[in-house]
Amino acid sequence: MSSTPRPLVAGNWKMNGLSASISEIETIAQHYDAGLRAKVELAICPPATLLSRAAPIVAGAEIRLGGQDCHAKANGAHTGDISAEMLADAGAAYVIVGHSERRCDHGESDALVRAKAEAGLRAGLAPIVCVGETRAERDAGRASEIVERQLDGSLPQDVAPERLVVAYEPVWAIGTGLTPTLQDVAQMHAAIRARLVTLFGAGAGATRILYGGSVKPANAGELLRIANVDGALIGGASLTAKDFLAIAEIYR
Ligand code: PEP
């Protein structure tokens, strides 16, 4: 487990959650006591439709909210899109960019992901930039090369390292119940840290590197104790307060 900075456990609800799901956020807020707050930061990225509803609930509990994507521009004729400024206005502090479901389903390039990350910074949000290889790329021995290329192309160029979060999410581990070996996670996170130091200098120790991909209460303990794993980005297990809190409790 990395000693600095304070780890981050972030929930990515994806396209899940209606008004009734607000009760899960209420439960998380009730259980996020001072002891746990001191050990781990929590963020929830619900669908944009719930941000304004969630904002007053999490404010008192010091839980952060995040958007799941943003447009690179601040406003304009972009039907259906949401800007980083709109997310911030609705109460977000983070924005996920470059999730593999955006890269794959919407053909998002590294350059577009970088533009979105920079838009997040412009709006005062901390970007959570996702990177990760496909199964075929890992099987071909290209995982490190792919992730390094994504980092070089997707990360904002002018950023204070502490405002940046990187999420390593092997595409084949997302929503599948599969995870890399602990050794593979350790190797990739060390390689990401080394690349961040090359890009941003010694201060890159302040950038949190999250692991994401089928993190559950049962496997979180071993994954979150790996060096350079500064928290987790959680999909399925973030949808219930019980599982999300059980993962956060690893840090207590
Ligand atoms: C994700 O989509 O960011 C994710 C990590 O999903 P899951 O935890 O469901 O694998």
Short mmCIF file of C-alpha atoms and ligand atoms in Angstrom, two decimals:
data_model
loop_
_atom_site.label_atom_id
_atom_site.label_comp_id
_atom_site.label_asym_id
_atom_site.label_seq_id
_atom_site.Cartn_x
_atom_site.Cartn_y
_atom_site.Cartn_z
CA MET A 1 0.00 0.00 0.00
CA SER A 2 1.44 3.36 -0.97
CA SER A 3 2.06 5.69 1.98
CA THR A 4 1.39 8.91 0.05
CA PRO A 5 -0.88 10.35 -1.12
CA ARG A 6 -4.21 9.47 0.51
CA PRO A 7 -5.70 6.68 -1.60
CA LEU A 8 -8.83 7.17 -3.65
CA VAL A 9 -11.65 4.68 -4.07
CA ALA A 10 -13.91 5.85 -6.90
CA GLY A 11 -17.15 4.26 -8.05
CA ASN A 12 -18.10 4.37 -11.71
CA TRP A 13 -21.82 3.72 -11.95
CA LYS A 14 -21.77 3.80 -15.74
CA MET A 15 -25.30 3.90 -17.24
CA ASN A 16 -26.89 2.68 -14.03
CA GLY A 17 -28.90 4.52 -11.41
CA LEU A 18 -32.30 6.12 -11.06
CA SER A 19 -33.67 8.33 -8.29
CA ALA A 20 -34.01 5.31 -5.99
CA SER A 21 -30.25 4.75 -6.16
CA ILE A 22 -29.66 7.94 -4.20
CA SER A 23 -30.29 5.85 -1.08
CA GLU A 24 -27.03 3.98 -1.78
CA ILE A 25 -25.17 7.31 -1.64
CA GLU A 26 -26.96 8.20 1.58
CA THR A 27 -25.82 4.91 3.12
CA ILE A 28 -22.23 5.47 2.01
CA ALA A 29 -22.31 8.99 3.48
CA GLN A 30 -23.65 7.69 6.80
CA HIS A 31 -20.85 5.13 7.16
CA TYR A 32 -17.96 7.31 5.96
CA ASP A 33 -16.82 8.36 9.41
CA ALA A 34 -13.83 10.47 10.41
CA GLY A 35 -11.64 7.40 10.91
CA LEU A 36 -12.22 6.16 7.38
CA ARG A 37 -12.02 9.67 5.91
CA ALA A 38 -8.53 10.01 7.33
CA LYS A 39 -7.42 6.86 5.51
CA VAL A 40 -9.17 6.99 2.13
CA GLU A 41 -10.93 9.47 -0.12
CA LEU A 42 -14.20 8.32 -1.67
CA ALA A 43 -15.64 9.49 -4.97
CA ILE A 44 -18.84 8.42 -6.70
CA CYS A 45 -19.40 8.96 -10.42
CA PRO A 46 -23.13 8.46 -10.93
CA PRO A 47 -24.87 9.21 -14.22
CA ALA A 48 -24.92 12.96 -14.86
CA THR A 49 -28.67 12.98 -14.22
CA LEU A 50 -28.06 12.24 -10.54
CA LEU A 51 -25.18 14.62 -9.82
CA SER A 52 -27.33 17.50 -8.58
CA ARG A 53 -29.38 15.12 -6.45
CA ALA A 54 -26.26 13.60 -4.92
CA ALA A 55 -24.41 16.87 -4.29
CA PRO A 56 -26.16 17.96 -1.07
CA ILE A 57 -25.95 14.42 0.34
CA VAL A 58 -22.21 14.07 -0.08
CA ALA A 59 -21.28 17.64 0.79
CA GLY A 60 -21.45 17.11 4.53
CA ALA A 61 -19.68 13.76 4.29
CA GLU A 62 -16.73 15.00 2.25
CA ILE A 63 -17.39 12.44 -0.46
CA ARG A 64 -16.47 13.70 -3.91
CA LEU A 65 -18.60 13.36 -7.01
CA GLY A 66 -17.38 12.81 -10.53
CA GLY A 67 -18.67 12.81 -14.08
CA GLN A 68 -18.07 9.81 -16.34
CA ASP A 69 -17.08 11.78 -19.43
CA CYS A 70 -17.09 15.36 -20.70
CA HIS A 71 -16.91 17.26 -23.96
CA ALA A 72 -13.65 19.05 -24.67
CA LYS A 73 -15.41 22.40 -25.22
CA ALA A 74 -16.98 24.50 -22.50
CA ASN A 75 -20.27 25.04 -24.37
CA GLY A 76 -21.75 25.19 -27.83
CA ALA A 77 -23.72 23.28 -30.43
CA HIS A 78 -22.99 19.72 -29.28
CA THR A 79 -26.35 18.08 -28.78
CA GLY A 80 -26.40 15.52 -26.00
CA ASP A 81 -22.93 16.30 -24.71
CA ILE A 82 -22.01 17.62 -21.27
CA SER A 83 -19.12 19.98 -20.62
CA ALA A 84 -16.68 19.82 -17.74
CA GLU A 85 -18.02 23.19 -16.60
CA MET A 86 -21.52 21.71 -16.41
CA LEU A 87 -20.24 18.81 -14.31
CA ALA A 88 -18.48 21.20 -11.96
CA ASP A 89 -21.62 23.32 -11.76
CA ALA A 90 -23.61 20.21 -10.80
CA GLY A 91 -21.21 19.43 -7.96
CA ALA A 92 -18.49 17.24 -9.49
CA ALA A 93 -14.85 17.39 -8.42
CA TYR A 94 -13.60 14.63 -10.75
CA VAL A 95 -14.22 13.54 -14.30
CA ILE A 96 -13.38 10.12 -15.75
CA VAL A 97 -11.94 10.40 -19.25
CA GLY A 98 -10.74 7.75 -21.67
CA HIS A 99 -12.64 4.87 -20.09
CA SER A 100 -12.26 1.87 -22.41
CA GLU A 101 -16.02 1.86 -22.97
CA ARG A 102 -15.61 5.37 -24.42
CA ARG A 103 -12.44 4.51 -26.31
CA CYS A 104 -14.05 1.36 -27.81
CA ASP A 105 -17.74 2.25 -28.13
CA HIS A 106 -17.20 5.85 -29.24
CA GLY A 107 -13.84 5.57 -30.99
CA GLU A 108 -12.15 8.05 -28.67
CA SER A 109 -8.50 8.65 -29.57
CA ASP A 110 -5.68 9.48 -27.19
CA ALA A 111 -5.74 13.06 -28.50
CA LEU A 112 -9.44 13.43 -27.71
CA VAL A 113 -8.94 11.93 -24.25
CA ARG A 114 -6.17 14.45 -23.62
CA ALA A 115 -8.45 17.29 -24.76
CA LYS A 116 -11.14 16.08 -22.37
CA ALA A 117 -8.66 15.78 -19.49
CA GLU A 118 -7.52 19.34 -20.18
CA ALA A 119 -11.14 20.46 -20.29
CA GLY A 120 -11.61 18.93 -16.86
CA LEU A 121 -8.65 20.88 -15.52
CA ARG A 122 -9.94 24.07 -17.14
CA ALA A 123 -13.21 23.61 -15.24
CA GLY A 124 -11.46 22.91 -11.94
CA LEU A 125 -12.03 19.15 -12.04
CA ALA A 126 -9.38 16.51 -11.43
CA PRO A 127 -9.29 14.15 -14.40
CA ILE A 128 -9.21 10.37 -13.88
CA VAL A 129 -7.50 9.26 -17.07
CA CYS A 130 -8.09 5.58 -17.91
CA VAL A 131 -5.58 3.42 -19.74
CA GLY A 132 -5.35 -0.32 -20.30
CA GLU A 133 -4.63 -3.03 -22.80
CA THR A 134 -6.96 -5.52 -24.48
CA ARG A 135 -6.61 -9.27 -23.97
CA ALA A 136 -5.08 -9.67 -27.43
CA GLU A 137 -2.53 -6.95 -26.68
CA ARG A 138 -1.54 -8.61 -23.39
CA ASP A 139 -1.32 -12.03 -25.01
CA ALA A 140 0.96 -10.52 -27.65
CA GLY A 141 3.26 -9.19 -24.91
CA ARG A 142 2.36 -5.59 -25.80
CA ALA A 143 0.58 -4.49 -22.60
CA SER A 144 3.33 -2.16 -21.36
CA GLU A 145 3.89 -0.62 -24.78
CA ILE A 146 0.15 0.04 -25.24
CA VAL A 147 -0.28 1.61 -21.81
CA GLU A 148 2.82 3.76 -22.25
CA ARG A 149 1.53 4.99 -25.61
CA GLN A 150 -1.85 5.81 -24.04
CA LEU A 151 -0.16 7.71 -21.21
CA ASP A 152 2.00 9.72 -23.60
CA GLY A 153 -0.97 10.57 -25.80
CA SER A 154 -3.78 10.99 -23.27
CA LEU A 155 -2.37 12.76 -20.26
CA PRO A 156 -2.74 16.52 -20.03
CA GLN A 157 0.54 18.23 -20.74
CA ASP A 158 0.48 20.96 -18.16
CA VAL A 159 -0.85 19.63 -14.89
CA ALA A 160 0.12 19.67 -11.25
CA PRO A 161 0.73 15.95 -10.55
CA GLU A 162 -1.48 15.97 -7.46
CA ARG A 163 -4.47 17.04 -9.59
CA LEU A 164 -4.07 14.06 -11.90
CA VAL A 165 -5.38 10.55 -11.35
CA VAL A 166 -4.49 7.65 -13.65
CA ALA A 167 -6.60 4.49 -13.68
CA TYR A 168 -5.01 1.31 -15.02
CA GLU A 169 -7.92 -0.77 -16.24
CA PRO A 170 -7.08 -3.80 -18.38
CA VAL A 171 -9.99 -3.91 -20.84
CA TRP A 172 -10.34 -7.68 -20.45
CA ALA A 173 -10.73 -7.35 -16.67
CA ILE A 174 -13.63 -4.89 -16.77
CA GLY A 175 -16.91 -6.48 -15.80
CA THR A 176 -15.59 -10.00 -16.45
CA GLY A 177 -14.63 -11.20 -12.98
CA LEU A 178 -11.07 -11.65 -14.28
CA THR A 179 -8.09 -9.81 -12.85
CA PRO A 180 -4.41 -9.79 -13.76
CA THR A 181 -2.01 -11.58 -11.42
CA LEU A 182 -0.81 -9.49 -8.51
CA GLN A 183 2.64 -9.53 -10.10
CA ASP A 184 1.27 -8.18 -13.39
CA VAL A 185 -0.56 -5.38 -11.54
CA ALA A 186 2.61 -4.54 -9.60
CA GLN A 187 4.70 -4.46 -12.78
CA MET A 188 2.25 -2.27 -14.67
CA HIS A 189 1.77 0.19 -11.82
CA ALA A 190 5.54 0.48 -11.38
CA ALA A 191 5.89 1.11 -15.11
CA ILE A 192 3.15 3.76 -15.00
CA ARG A 193 4.85 5.46 -12.05
CA ALA A 194 8.15 5.47 -13.92
CA ARG A 195 6.49 6.99 -16.98
CA LEU A 196 4.81 9.67 -14.86
CA VAL A 197 8.19 10.57 -13.35
CA THR A 198 9.63 10.89 -16.86
CA LEU A 199 6.73 13.09 -17.94
CA PHE A 200 6.23 15.20 -14.81
CA GLY A 201 9.39 14.85 -12.74
CA ALA A 202 9.84 13.82 -9.13
CA GLY A 203 6.47 15.34 -8.13
CA ALA A 204 4.77 12.49 -10.00
CA GLY A 205 4.71 10.57 -6.73
CA ALA A 206 1.67 12.71 -5.92
CA THR A 207 -0.35 11.34 -8.84
CA ARG A 208 -2.63 8.55 -7.71
CA ILE A 209 -2.61 5.42 -9.84
CA LEU A 210 -5.83 3.45 -9.40
CA TYR A 211 -6.35 -0.15 -10.37
CA GLY A 212 -9.69 -0.96 -12.03
CA GLY A 213 -11.19 -4.16 -13.35
CA SER A 214 -13.40 -6.57 -11.38
CA VAL A 215 -12.40 -5.22 -7.96
CA LYS A 216 -14.70 -6.82 -5.37
CA PRO A 217 -14.68 -6.99 -1.58
CA ALA A 218 -13.13 -10.48 -1.86
CA ASN A 219 -10.07 -9.42 -3.89
CA ALA A 220 -9.67 -5.77 -2.90
CA GLY A 221 -7.38 -6.50 0.04
CA GLU A 222 -4.64 -8.09 -2.03
CA LEU A 223 -4.97 -5.66 -4.94
CA LEU A 224 -4.96 -2.49 -2.86
CA ARG A 225 -1.85 -3.50 -0.92
CA ILE A 226 0.32 -3.63 -4.04
CA ALA A 227 2.99 -0.93 -4.26
CA ASN A 228 1.97 2.01 -6.45
CA VAL A 229 -1.70 1.03 -6.26
CA ASP A 230 -3.16 4.19 -4.75
CA GLY A 231 -6.77 3.11 -4.79
CA ALA A 232 -9.34 1.62 -7.12
CA LEU A 233 -11.81 2.53 -9.82
CA ILE A 234 -14.79 0.28 -9.30
CA GLY A 235 -17.65 -0.47 -11.64
CA GLY A 236 -20.10 -3.21 -10.70
CA ALA A 237 -19.19 -3.38 -7.02
CA SER A 238 -19.77 0.36 -6.62
CA LEU A 239 -23.47 0.04 -7.29
CA THR A 240 -24.29 -1.11 -3.77
CA ALA A 241 -23.20 0.78 -0.68
CA LYS A 242 -22.43 -2.52 1.01
CA ASP A 243 -19.80 -3.64 -1.49
CA PHE A 244 -18.38 -0.17 -2.09
CA LEU A 245 -17.92 0.40 1.63
CA ALA A 246 -16.46 -3.07 2.13
CA ILE A 247 -13.75 -2.19 -0.41
CA ALA A 248 -13.07 1.20 1.21
CA GLU A 249 -12.86 -0.46 4.63
CA ILE A 250 -9.70 -2.25 3.47
CA TYR A 251 -7.88 0.99 4.27
CA ARG A 252 -9.15 1.45 7.81
C1 PEP B 1 -14.90 0.11 -14.76
O1 PEP B 1 -15.69 0.03 -15.68
O2 PEP B 1 -14.28 1.16 -14.56
C2 PEP B 1 -14.72 -1.07 -13.93
C3 PEP B 1 -13.62 -1.16 -13.23
O3 PEP B 1 -15.72 -2.00 -13.93
P1 PEP B 1 -15.82 -3.34 -13.05
O4 PEP B 1 -15.37 -3.02 -11.66
O5 PEP B 1 -17.25 -3.73 -13.10
O6 PEP B 1 -14.91 -4.34 -13.69
#
